[in-house]
Amino acid sequence: MDRIVCVQCPVGCKIKFEIVDGKIAKVEGNKCPRGLAYLEDELREPKRIVPTSVKIIGGNYPLVSVKTSAPIPKKYIPELMKKLRQIEINAPVKAGDIIVKNIFDTGVDIIATRTVSKNSQ
Amino acid sequence: MKTDVLVIGAGAAGMAAALSAAKNGARVILTDRDERAGGILNQCIHNGFGLHYFKEELTGPEYAERFSTLLENYQITLLTDCHVHNVKPDRKAVLVSPKGVFEVETKSIVYTAGARERPFGTLMIPGDRPSGIFTAGVAQKYMNIENRIIGKRALILGSGDIGMIMARRLTLEGVEVVAVIERLPYSGGLLRNVIQCLEDYNIPLYLSSTVVEVRGKERLEEVVVAQVDNNYRPIPGTERIFKVDTLVLSVGLIPQVELLWGLVQLDPISKGVSCSNIGQSSSEWIFSAGNCTVVYDLVDYVTMEGEKAGKYAAHYAKGERFETGVPIEIGENVGVIFPRRYVSGEDLVLYIRSKKPIEGATLVVGNFERRFEDVMPSEMIRIKIPSQKIMGFERIVVSLKEE
């Protein structure tokens, strides 16, 4: 059987699987359903959550950390980084705020993962 | 100032301990030398936190914010920009902050000071001493908090999780990462990070290799890497030169315990504060949790142990007393264990690192047995041992038996 390590969470289940006629015929080793979804994506189109940060103006920090609200296809990552490097947003920002909606038409948003208040000085 | 429980360090363990002590009715002072609570989580902008505790995957800042917003709802005094200078056996601590020097009188302490990174100087690597050499945590702070880029072309020494995560971070920010170098014959971090941080970005991982020389006049120019033998000695003739301006070190964490020197017993192997399963140190009024006791893989476990230590520190402050417990000892193939003493009443939650990778190992603890398909030193085992399986033992030996 083929082997793959699930990267959905730090447990890192070692999933064993078998492909028959292009379909997954047998799966074992995943401790949760996310492992199966990961395996399916990995075979068709690998996806990742991308954590990074964008510039923020007038905040108590120069950066606000962000992430994709769901895994996006790996092939978009370089383009995504390029786009986020050009963005500057204004403080304040709350964790959970949408920074970019529906990036590259994937249905995935870029959301803030940190609250940055306005610089009081 | 007077308090029931003084919590030193407002990272994951400290925030959990403070909340749990307050929920158990104690007045709490929570101190941190940084300007805000959250500790190292604030700079860990990657995802992977919270799956066990919150049942969802969060980034470091999100995980920290879940707790820091809760702190305001309880009787907790948060003192930031505040360094604990000294802890005295008469249950007083001397604190230093921009407001001045002052004393806190407490009934118990939860010590949650975390760990420090092993610095470059301890590695005894010959060569020049140019700029451009960073520990992974410092590099992470520069890039994720201060918006500073640390170089153009980087080599990473050590394949611990932070090293691999920084390899990805640097790559995404446009720094060329030429390789990750690991002294051991296997990766020092989680497998998922080998995949999503290195393989995803085609960053080579060189195993059984180490840095033998650094060269550069003012800024780092070259790093010499060689293969090592079974005793980690460089093999002459295998040297390779990498032309890089940046070297990032991810070569281990050391529990930060200096503040408690002379007050508590340390674990000779983890080098952290030696505790019982309720987080109590050898000094009955000092409790401890998190990376200053043993270095964990997952913050979720740090939170859980912090909560436990906070709860018992609050009970202690109210006058409850606890038994010393029976010793927990290291047996076959076990590298690190936590805790080191077992006090009956609660089930025993054990944290174990194996000494070496083993395929097919049986964990034996008292009358408890559990088989694992494979164990790795880089992946800490957490397991709950039911109290009836370890009752009546004068000492509890933990071993990993090979098949």
Short mmCIF file of C-alpha atoms in Angstrom, two decimals:
data_model
loop_
_atom_site.label_atom_id
_atom_site.label_comp_id
_atom_site.label_asym_id
_atom_site.label_seq_id
_atom_site.Cartn_x
_atom_site.Cartn_y
_atom_site.Cartn_z
CA MET A 1 0.00 0.00 0.00
CA ASP A 2 1.14 3.58 -0.61
CA ARG A 3 1.84 5.83 2.33
CA ILE A 4 1.22 9.49 2.95
CA VAL A 5 1.53 11.69 6.05
CA CYS A 6 -1.47 13.88 6.75
CA VAL A 7 -0.48 17.51 7.44
CA GLN A 8 -3.91 18.68 8.57
CA CYS A 9 -2.83 18.77 12.20
CA PRO A 10 0.26 18.09 14.34
CA VAL A 11 -0.80 14.48 14.99
CA GLY A 12 0.47 13.71 11.45
CA CYS A 13 -1.37 10.42 10.86
CA LYS A 14 0.48 8.02 8.61
CA ILE A 15 -2.20 7.07 6.14
CA LYS A 16 -1.89 3.88 4.09
CA PHE A 17 -3.96 3.69 0.94
CA GLU A 18 -4.49 1.70 -2.23
CA ILE A 19 -5.57 3.02 -5.63
CA VAL A 20 -7.54 0.71 -7.94
CA ASP A 21 -8.65 2.04 -11.36
CA GLY A 22 -7.84 5.61 -10.32
CA LYS A 23 -10.02 5.40 -7.22
CA ILE A 24 -9.15 5.08 -3.55
CA ALA A 25 -9.98 1.46 -2.80
CA LYS A 26 -8.61 1.11 0.72
CA VAL A 27 -7.59 3.62 3.43
CA GLU A 28 -6.26 3.03 6.90
CA GLY A 29 -4.35 4.90 9.59
CA ASN A 30 -6.26 8.20 9.59
CA LYS A 31 -7.63 8.99 13.03
CA CYS A 32 -10.25 11.45 11.73
CA PRO A 33 -12.25 12.20 8.56
CA ARG A 34 -9.99 15.14 7.69
CA GLY A 35 -7.33 12.59 6.78
CA LEU A 36 -9.49 11.15 4.01
CA ALA A 37 -10.29 14.64 2.67
CA TYR A 38 -6.56 15.44 2.75
CA LEU A 39 -5.71 12.25 0.86
CA GLU A 40 -8.32 13.04 -1.81
CA ASP A 41 -6.97 16.57 -2.22
CA GLU A 42 -3.37 15.38 -2.28
CA LEU A 43 -4.13 12.99 -5.14
CA ARG A 44 -6.16 15.51 -7.13
CA GLU A 45 -4.96 18.99 -6.20
CA PRO A 46 -2.81 19.54 -3.09
CA LYS A 47 -4.04 22.39 -0.90
CA ARG A 48 -2.52 24.27 2.03
CA ILE A 49 -3.51 26.90 4.55
CA VAL A 50 -1.14 29.84 4.04
CA PRO A 51 -0.23 31.87 7.14
CA THR A 52 1.61 35.14 6.55
CA SER A 53 1.26 38.84 7.38
CA VAL A 54 0.37 42.14 5.71
CA LYS A 55 1.46 45.72 6.40
CA ILE A 56 -0.73 47.84 8.60
CA ILE A 57 -0.64 51.62 8.84
CA GLY A 58 -1.17 53.51 12.07
CA GLY A 59 -1.23 50.40 14.23
CA ASN A 60 0.62 49.54 17.43
CA TYR A 61 2.53 46.98 15.31
CA PRO A 62 3.80 47.29 11.72
CA LEU A 63 2.26 43.96 10.65
CA VAL A 64 -0.99 42.12 11.09
CA SER A 65 -0.78 38.35 10.81
CA VAL A 66 -3.25 36.76 8.38
CA LYS A 67 -4.19 33.34 7.01
CA THR A 68 -6.31 31.83 4.27
CA SER A 69 -9.72 30.97 5.72
CA ALA A 70 -9.41 27.48 4.17
CA PRO A 71 -6.69 25.52 2.34
CA ILE A 72 -6.01 26.89 -1.15
CA PRO A 73 -4.41 25.04 -4.08
CA LYS A 74 -0.62 25.04 -3.71
CA LYS A 75 -0.17 26.51 -7.19
CA TYR A 76 -1.67 29.84 -6.02
CA ILE A 77 0.82 30.35 -3.18
CA PRO A 78 3.53 32.38 -5.05
CA GLU A 79 0.88 34.62 -6.60
CA LEU A 80 -0.85 35.02 -3.25
CA MET A 81 2.38 36.13 -1.56
CA LYS A 82 3.00 38.66 -4.33
CA LYS A 83 -0.45 40.10 -3.94
CA LEU A 84 -0.32 40.30 -0.14
CA ARG A 85 3.04 42.07 -0.28
CA GLN A 86 1.38 44.94 -2.15
CA ILE A 87 -1.46 45.37 0.33
CA GLU A 88 -1.47 47.97 3.09
CA ILE A 89 -4.41 48.28 5.43
CA ASN A 90 -5.32 50.80 8.09
CA ALA A 91 -5.51 50.10 11.82
CA PRO A 92 -7.51 49.04 13.76
CA VAL A 93 -8.05 45.43 12.73
CA LYS A 94 -9.68 42.69 14.76
CA ALA A 95 -8.79 39.00 14.62
CA GLY A 96 -11.27 37.40 12.21
CA ASP A 97 -11.69 40.52 10.01
CA ILE A 98 -11.65 39.80 6.28
CA ILE A 99 -8.65 41.47 4.64
CA VAL A 100 -9.22 40.17 1.07
CA LYS A 101 -12.47 38.56 0.01
CA ASN A 102 -12.62 35.54 -2.31
CA ILE A 103 -8.98 35.55 -3.36
CA PHE A 104 -8.37 34.42 -6.97
CA ASP A 105 -12.03 33.36 -7.08
CA THR A 106 -11.29 30.34 -4.91
CA GLY A 107 -14.05 31.12 -2.42
CA VAL A 108 -11.33 31.52 0.21
CA ASP A 109 -10.84 34.76 2.15
CA ILE A 110 -7.71 36.24 3.70
CA ILE A 111 -8.51 36.88 7.36
CA ALA A 112 -6.64 38.68 10.15
CA THR A 113 -5.37 36.42 12.93
CA ARG A 114 -4.34 39.19 15.31
CA THR A 115 -6.01 42.26 16.75
CA VAL A 116 -3.98 45.41 16.04
CA SER A 117 -5.20 48.61 17.70
CA LYS A 118 -4.55 52.15 16.57
CA ASN A 119 -1.23 53.56 17.66
CA SER A 120 -2.01 55.84 20.57
CA GLN A 121 1.05 58.05 20.05
CA MET B 1 1.25 44.03 47.01
CA LYS B 2 -0.35 40.89 48.37
CA THR B 3 -1.88 38.02 46.44
CA ASP B 4 -2.90 34.37 46.70
CA VAL B 5 -1.19 33.16 43.54
CA LEU B 6 1.66 34.84 41.65
CA VAL B 7 2.04 33.54 38.09
CA ILE B 8 5.44 34.26 36.52
CA GLY B 9 5.29 34.40 32.71
CA ALA B 10 2.12 35.10 30.67
CA GLY B 11 2.65 32.67 27.80
CA ALA B 12 0.40 29.71 27.10
CA ALA B 13 1.09 27.99 30.44
CA GLY B 14 0.88 31.18 32.51
CA MET B 15 -2.38 32.43 30.99
CA ALA B 16 -3.99 29.01 31.54
CA ALA B 17 -2.64 28.84 35.10
CA ALA B 18 -3.86 32.34 35.96
CA LEU B 19 -7.35 31.66 34.60
CA SER B 20 -7.62 28.34 36.33
CA ALA B 21 -6.38 29.73 39.67
CA ALA B 22 -8.90 32.58 39.42
CA LYS B 23 -11.72 30.15 38.57
CA ASN B 24 -10.77 28.27 41.72
CA GLY B 25 -11.32 31.39 43.79
CA ALA B 26 -7.80 32.78 44.14
CA ARG B 27 -6.65 36.39 43.72
CA VAL B 28 -4.04 36.25 40.98
CA ILE B 29 -1.17 38.42 39.79
CA LEU B 30 0.11 37.46 36.33
CA THR B 31 3.43 39.01 35.27
CA ASP B 32 5.32 39.13 32.00
CA ARG B 33 8.40 41.00 30.89
CA ASP B 34 6.96 41.54 27.40
CA GLU B 35 4.57 44.42 26.69
CA ARG B 36 1.59 42.07 26.33
CA ALA B 37 0.42 38.60 27.30
CA GLY B 38 0.75 35.64 24.92
CA GLY B 39 4.45 34.86 25.08
CA ILE B 40 6.02 33.22 22.07
CA LEU B 41 2.58 32.48 20.55
CA ASN B 42 2.44 36.10 19.36
CA GLN B 43 5.25 35.55 16.89
CA CYS B 44 4.19 32.04 15.81
CA ILE B 45 1.88 33.23 13.03
CA HIS B 46 1.68 29.75 11.48
CA ASN B 47 -1.28 27.45 11.96
CA GLY B 48 -1.31 24.15 13.85
CA PHE B 49 -2.34 25.27 17.34
CA GLY B 50 -5.46 24.36 19.26
CA LEU B 51 -6.64 21.13 17.67
CA HIS B 52 -6.69 19.24 20.93
CA TYR B 53 -7.85 22.04 23.20
CA PHE B 54 -10.26 24.01 21.00
CA LYS B 55 -10.95 21.24 18.43
CA GLU B 56 -10.07 23.69 15.67
CA GLU B 57 -6.86 24.76 14.04
CA LEU B 58 -5.61 28.22 14.99
CA THR B 59 -2.51 30.33 14.47
CA GLY B 60 -0.41 31.39 17.45
CA PRO B 61 -1.83 34.92 17.77
CA GLU B 62 -5.40 33.57 17.58
CA TYR B 63 -4.65 30.96 20.26
CA ALA B 64 -3.13 33.64 22.51
CA GLU B 65 -6.04 36.02 22.00
CA ARG B 66 -8.58 33.38 23.04
CA PHE B 67 -6.93 33.39 26.47
CA SER B 68 -5.82 37.01 26.81
CA THR B 69 -9.39 38.28 26.25
CA LEU B 70 -10.62 35.94 29.01
CA LEU B 71 -8.11 37.32 31.53
CA GLU B 72 -10.19 40.51 31.87
CA ASN B 73 -13.24 38.58 33.06
CA TYR B 74 -11.58 37.34 36.23
CA GLN B 75 -9.84 38.66 39.32
CA ILE B 76 -6.47 38.70 37.60
CA THR B 77 -4.01 41.60 37.76
CA LEU B 78 -1.91 41.51 34.60
CA LEU B 79 1.47 43.23 34.99
CA THR B 80 3.24 43.60 31.64
CA ASP B 81 6.70 45.14 31.07
CA CYS B 82 7.42 43.57 34.42
CA HIS B 83 10.46 41.45 35.21
CA VAL B 84 10.64 39.21 38.26
CA HIS B 85 14.07 39.91 39.67
CA ASN B 86 14.08 37.55 42.58
CA VAL B 87 11.99 34.92 44.39
CA LYS B 88 12.71 34.52 48.08
CA PRO B 89 12.10 31.50 50.33
CA ASP B 90 9.85 33.63 52.58
CA ARG B 91 7.29 33.69 49.72
CA LYS B 92 8.06 37.15 48.48
CA ALA B 93 9.10 38.18 44.99
CA VAL B 94 10.89 41.33 43.87
CA LEU B 95 9.47 42.79 40.65
CA VAL B 96 10.96 45.45 38.39
CA SER B 97 8.93 47.52 35.94
CA PRO B 98 9.05 51.05 34.47
CA LYS B 99 6.93 52.03 37.49
CA GLY B 100 9.72 51.03 39.86
CA VAL B 101 10.81 48.16 42.07
CA PHE B 102 8.24 46.55 44.33
CA GLU B 103 7.60 43.43 46.36
CA VAL B 104 4.76 40.93 46.03
CA GLU B 105 3.83 38.73 48.96
CA THR B 106 2.15 35.53 47.83
CA LYS B 107 0.85 32.24 49.18
CA SER B 108 1.89 30.23 46.16
CA ILE B 109 3.63 30.66 42.84
CA VAL B 110 3.01 29.16 39.43
CA TYR B 111 6.29 29.39 37.56
CA THR B 112 5.65 29.40 33.80
CA ALA B 113 8.74 31.07 32.33
CA GLY B 114 9.06 28.88 29.24
CA ALA B 115 12.33 27.99 27.56
CA ARG B 116 15.20 29.75 25.86
CA GLU B 117 16.85 28.92 22.58
CA ARG B 118 20.25 27.30 22.65
CA PRO B 119 22.52 30.10 21.45
CA PHE B 120 25.25 30.02 18.78
CA GLY B 121 28.03 30.44 21.34
CA THR B 122 27.32 27.08 22.98
CA LEU B 123 27.83 25.18 19.71
CA MET B 124 31.60 25.84 19.69
CA ILE B 125 31.66 26.25 15.90
CA PRO B 126 35.07 27.55 14.79
CA GLY B 127 35.55 30.47 12.43
CA ASP B 128 34.69 34.16 12.31
CA ARG B 129 31.99 35.92 14.27
CA PRO B 130 30.19 37.97 11.62
CA SER B 131 26.63 39.30 11.70
CA GLY B 132 23.94 37.28 9.98
CA ILE B 133 23.66 34.43 12.50
CA PHE B 134 20.28 34.22 14.24
CA THR B 135 18.41 31.79 16.43
CA ALA B 136 15.11 30.78 14.81
CA GLY B 137 13.01 32.58 17.43
CA VAL B 138 14.88 35.84 16.97
CA ALA B 139 14.56 35.55 13.18
CA GLN B 140 10.86 34.86 13.69
CA LYS B 141 10.40 37.94 15.85
CA TYR B 142 12.21 40.18 13.34
CA MET B 143 10.11 38.92 10.45
CA ASN B 144 6.69 38.38 12.00
CA ILE B 145 6.50 41.18 14.56
CA GLU B 146 8.96 43.87 13.47
CA ASN B 147 8.65 43.53 9.67
CA ARG B 148 12.39 43.16 9.10
CA ILE B 149 13.94 40.86 6.54
CA ILE B 150 17.00 39.07 7.92
CA GLY B 151 19.01 38.34 4.76
CA LYS B 152 19.01 37.23 1.13
CA ARG B 153 20.29 33.64 1.12
CA ALA B 154 19.98 31.44 4.18
CA LEU B 155 21.07 28.11 5.55
CA ILE B 156 19.24 26.55 8.49
CA LEU B 157 20.99 24.45 11.11
CA GLY B 158 18.67 22.08 12.97
CA SER B 159 15.48 20.51 11.67
CA GLY B 160 13.37 21.12 14.75
CA ASP B 161 9.86 22.42 14.11
CA ILE B 162 10.85 26.07 14.47
CA GLY B 163 13.72 25.61 12.02
CA MET B 164 11.48 24.06 9.37
CA ILE B 165 8.71 26.60 9.92
CA MET B 166 11.26 29.41 9.51
CA ALA B 167 12.53 27.76 6.30
CA ARG B 168 9.02 28.12 4.86
CA ARG B 169 8.54 31.61 6.29
CA LEU B 170 11.83 32.85 4.78
CA THR B 171 11.00 31.27 1.41
CA LEU B 172 7.55 32.88 1.32
CA GLU B 173 9.10 36.26 2.11
CA GLY B 174 11.53 35.94 -0.79
CA VAL B 175 14.66 34.76 1.03
CA GLU B 176 16.35 31.86 -0.73
CA VAL B 177 16.73 28.92 1.68
CA VAL B 178 19.48 26.68 0.32
CA ALA B 179 19.17 23.80 2.78
CA VAL B 180 18.33 22.58 6.27
CA ILE B 181 21.18 20.77 8.04
CA GLU B 182 20.47 18.10 10.69
CA ARG B 183 23.05 16.33 12.82
CA LEU B 184 20.80 13.33 13.53
CA PRO B 185 20.02 10.66 10.93
CA TYR B 186 16.33 11.72 11.09
CA SER B 187 14.42 15.00 11.26
CA GLY B 188 14.19 16.69 14.64
CA GLY B 189 10.63 17.91 14.16
CA LEU B 190 7.16 16.74 13.19
CA LEU B 191 6.79 14.85 9.91
CA ARG B 192 4.06 17.23 8.78
CA ASN B 193 6.57 20.05 8.85
CA VAL B 194 9.05 18.10 6.74
CA ILE B 195 6.27 17.90 4.14
CA GLN B 196 4.53 21.27 4.32
CA CYS B 197 7.61 23.38 5.09
CA LEU B 198 10.45 21.66 3.22
CA GLU B 199 9.12 19.28 0.55
CA ASP B 200 6.42 21.74 -0.59
CA TYR B 201 9.14 24.30 -1.36
CA ASN B 202 11.86 21.89 -2.56
CA ILE B 203 14.18 22.76 0.30
CA PRO B 204 16.72 19.94 0.74
CA LEU B 205 17.21 18.40 4.19
CA TYR B 206 20.73 17.07 4.78
CA LEU B 207 20.75 14.48 7.57
CA SER B 208 23.80 13.34 9.57
CA SER B 209 25.48 16.66 8.77
CA THR B 210 26.56 19.71 10.71
CA VAL B 211 28.15 23.13 10.42
CA VAL B 212 31.90 22.96 11.03
CA GLU B 213 32.93 26.54 10.24
CA VAL B 214 31.43 29.97 9.63
CA ARG B 215 33.31 32.56 7.56
CA GLY B 216 32.78 36.26 6.90
CA LYS B 217 34.40 39.61 7.60
CA GLU B 218 31.48 41.72 8.77
CA ARG B 219 28.51 39.85 7.36
CA LEU B 220 28.38 36.08 7.05
CA GLU B 221 29.74 34.95 3.65
CA GLU B 222 30.27 31.19 3.80
CA VAL B 223 29.17 28.25 5.94
CA VAL B 224 31.11 24.98 5.83
CA VAL B 225 29.02 21.84 6.30
CA ALA B 226 30.35 18.31 6.80
CA GLN B 227 28.83 14.87 7.29
CA VAL B 228 29.12 13.34 10.75
CA ASP B 229 29.79 9.80 11.97
CA ASN B 230 27.71 7.87 14.53
CA ASN B 231 29.25 9.87 17.35
CA TYR B 232 28.42 13.17 15.62
CA ARG B 233 32.08 13.78 14.76
CA PRO B 234 32.64 15.51 11.40
CA ILE B 235 34.08 13.20 8.74
CA PRO B 236 37.15 14.83 7.14
CA GLY B 237 36.90 15.19 3.38
CA THR B 238 33.09 15.54 3.31
CA GLU B 239 33.10 19.35 3.69
CA ARG B 240 30.86 21.45 1.46
CA ILE B 241 30.76 25.23 1.24
CA PHE B 242 27.46 27.12 1.13
CA LYS B 243 27.66 30.78 0.10
CA VAL B 244 25.01 32.36 2.32
CA ASP B 245 24.64 35.64 4.19
CA THR B 246 22.35 34.19 6.85
CA LEU B 247 22.49 31.22 9.21
CA VAL B 248 19.40 30.36 11.25
CA LEU B 249 19.81 28.07 14.26
CA SER B 250 17.10 25.74 15.49
CA VAL B 251 19.23 23.65 17.80
CA GLY B 252 17.03 23.10 20.80
CA LEU B 253 15.30 24.76 23.70
CA ILE B 254 16.52 24.90 27.27
CA PRO B 255 13.97 25.30 30.11
CA GLN B 256 14.43 28.65 31.80
CA VAL B 257 14.91 27.94 35.49
CA GLU B 258 17.53 30.41 36.78
CA LEU B 259 15.02 32.34 38.87
CA LEU B 260 14.31 29.23 40.97
CA TRP B 261 17.91 28.10 41.47
CA GLY B 262 18.33 26.87 45.02
CA LEU B 263 14.59 26.86 45.62
CA VAL B 264 13.42 23.80 43.69
CA GLN B 265 14.77 20.50 42.44
CA LEU B 266 15.50 20.28 38.73
CA ASP B 267 15.02 17.25 36.51
CA PRO B 268 18.56 16.13 35.61
CA ILE B 269 17.47 15.07 32.13
CA SER B 270 14.98 17.68 30.94
CA LYS B 271 16.86 20.36 32.97
CA GLY B 272 13.44 21.78 33.83
CA VAL B 273 11.59 22.15 37.13
CA SER B 274 10.88 18.66 38.48
CA CYS B 275 7.16 18.33 39.26
CA SER B 276 4.49 15.93 40.44
CA ASN B 277 1.41 15.23 38.31
CA ILE B 278 -0.35 18.19 39.95
CA GLY B 279 2.45 20.53 38.87
CA GLN B 280 3.93 20.88 42.35
CA SER B 281 7.71 21.32 42.61
CA SER B 282 9.92 20.05 45.44
CA SER B 283 9.19 23.32 47.23
CA GLU B 284 5.54 22.85 48.21
CA TRP B 285 4.40 26.44 47.53
CA ILE B 286 5.95 26.58 44.05
CA PHE B 287 4.04 25.03 41.15
CA SER B 288 5.23 24.99 37.56
CA ALA B 289 4.08 24.12 34.03
CA GLY B 290 4.99 24.41 30.38
CA ASN B 291 8.36 24.53 28.67
CA CYS B 292 10.22 25.45 31.87
CA THR B 293 9.42 21.92 33.13
CA VAL B 294 9.91 19.92 29.92
CA VAL B 295 9.92 21.02 26.28
CA TYR B 296 6.57 20.16 24.68
CA ASP B 297 5.64 19.69 21.01
CA LEU B 298 2.12 21.09 21.31
CA VAL B 299 0.86 24.22 23.02
CA ASP B 300 -2.43 22.47 23.77
CA TYR B 301 -0.64 20.24 26.27
CA VAL B 302 1.10 23.26 27.80
CA THR B 303 -2.33 24.83 28.35
CA MET B 304 -3.70 21.66 29.99
CA GLU B 305 -0.72 21.37 32.36
CA GLY B 306 -0.92 25.11 33.11
CA GLU B 307 -4.56 24.75 34.10
CA LYS B 308 -3.72 21.89 36.43
CA ALA B 309 -0.86 23.76 38.11
CA GLY B 310 -3.04 26.88 38.49
CA LYS B 311 -5.86 24.91 40.08
CA TYR B 312 -3.64 23.20 42.65
CA ALA B 313 -1.73 26.44 43.38
CA ALA B 314 -5.11 28.04 44.21
CA HIS B 315 -6.06 25.11 46.45
CA TYR B 316 -2.68 25.34 48.16
CA ALA B 317 -3.20 29.07 48.76
CA LYS B 318 -6.49 28.19 50.48
CA GLY B 319 -4.66 25.89 52.87
CA GLU B 320 -4.95 22.48 51.20
CA ARG B 321 -1.82 20.31 51.37
CA PHE B 322 -0.72 17.50 49.07
CA GLU B 323 1.37 14.35 49.47
CA THR B 324 4.83 14.20 47.88
CA GLY B 325 3.84 11.18 45.78
CA VAL B 326 5.82 8.22 44.48
CA PRO B 327 8.74 8.71 42.11
CA ILE B 328 8.32 8.12 38.37
CA GLU B 329 11.51 6.67 36.92
CA ILE B 330 13.02 6.37 33.48
CA GLY B 331 13.29 2.81 32.15
CA GLU B 332 14.40 1.25 28.88
CA ASN B 333 14.50 3.45 25.74
CA VAL B 334 12.91 6.42 27.47
CA GLY B 335 14.62 9.78 26.99
CA VAL B 336 12.51 12.33 28.79
CA ILE B 337 9.42 11.99 30.99
CA PHE B 338 7.09 14.38 32.75
CA PRO B 339 5.95 14.44 35.55
CA ARG B 340 8.52 12.90 37.92
CA ARG B 341 6.23 12.13 40.86
CA TYR B 342 2.72 10.69 41.10
CA VAL B 343 0.19 11.93 43.63
CA SER B 344 -2.86 9.65 43.78
CA GLY B 345 -6.35 10.99 43.22
CA GLU B 346 -6.02 12.00 39.58
CA ASP B 347 -5.23 9.73 36.67
CA LEU B 348 -1.62 10.09 35.58
CA VAL B 349 -1.09 12.05 32.36
CA LEU B 350 2.39 11.10 31.16
CA TYR B 351 4.53 12.82 28.56
CA ILE B 352 7.29 10.67 27.10
CA ARG B 353 10.02 11.04 24.52
CA SER B 354 11.75 7.90 23.31
CA LYS B 355 15.53 7.79 23.25
CA LYS B 356 15.64 6.62 19.64
CA PRO B 357 13.24 5.80 16.78
CA ILE B 358 11.62 2.38 17.38
CA GLU B 359 9.30 0.46 15.11
CA GLY B 360 6.91 -1.56 17.24
CA ALA B 361 7.31 -0.52 20.87
CA THR B 362 5.28 -1.37 23.95
CA LEU B 363 4.95 1.30 26.59
CA VAL B 364 4.96 -0.24 30.08
CA VAL B 365 3.93 1.82 33.12
CA GLY B 366 3.14 -0.22 36.27
CA ASN B 367 0.38 -2.63 35.20
CA PHE B 368 -0.38 -0.56 32.11
CA GLU B 369 0.70 -1.60 28.61
CA ARG B 370 0.13 0.00 25.22
CA ARG B 371 1.64 -0.86 21.87
CA PHE B 372 2.79 1.82 19.43
CA GLU B 373 3.47 1.13 15.76
CA ASP B 374 6.37 3.53 15.73
CA VAL B 375 7.82 6.05 18.15
CA MET B 376 10.17 8.94 17.41
CA PRO B 377 12.15 11.13 19.82
CA SER B 378 10.83 14.16 17.94
CA GLU B 379 7.20 13.20 18.58
CA MET B 380 6.26 13.36 22.23
CA ILE B 381 3.80 10.74 23.46
CA ARG B 382 0.98 11.94 25.75
CA ILE B 383 -0.94 9.20 27.48
CA LYS B 384 -3.39 8.96 30.35
CA ILE B 385 -2.65 6.08 32.74
CA PRO B 386 -5.72 5.06 34.80
CA SER B 387 -4.97 5.30 38.52
CA GLN B 388 -5.91 1.64 39.20
CA LYS B 389 -3.06 0.50 36.91
CA ILE B 390 -0.40 2.21 39.04
CA MET B 391 -1.89 1.87 42.51
CA GLY B 392 0.26 0.35 45.24
CA PHE B 393 3.61 0.84 43.48
CA GLU B 394 6.44 2.36 45.50
CA ARG B 395 7.99 3.65 42.32
CA ILE B 396 6.62 3.79 38.81
CA VAL B 397 9.03 2.80 36.04
CA VAL B 398 8.26 3.95 32.50
CA SER B 399 9.79 1.94 29.68
CA LEU B 400 9.44 1.40 25.95
CA LYS B 401 10.08 -2.26 25.18
CA GLU B 402 11.30 -3.17 21.70
CA GLU B 403 9.82 -6.19 19.93
#
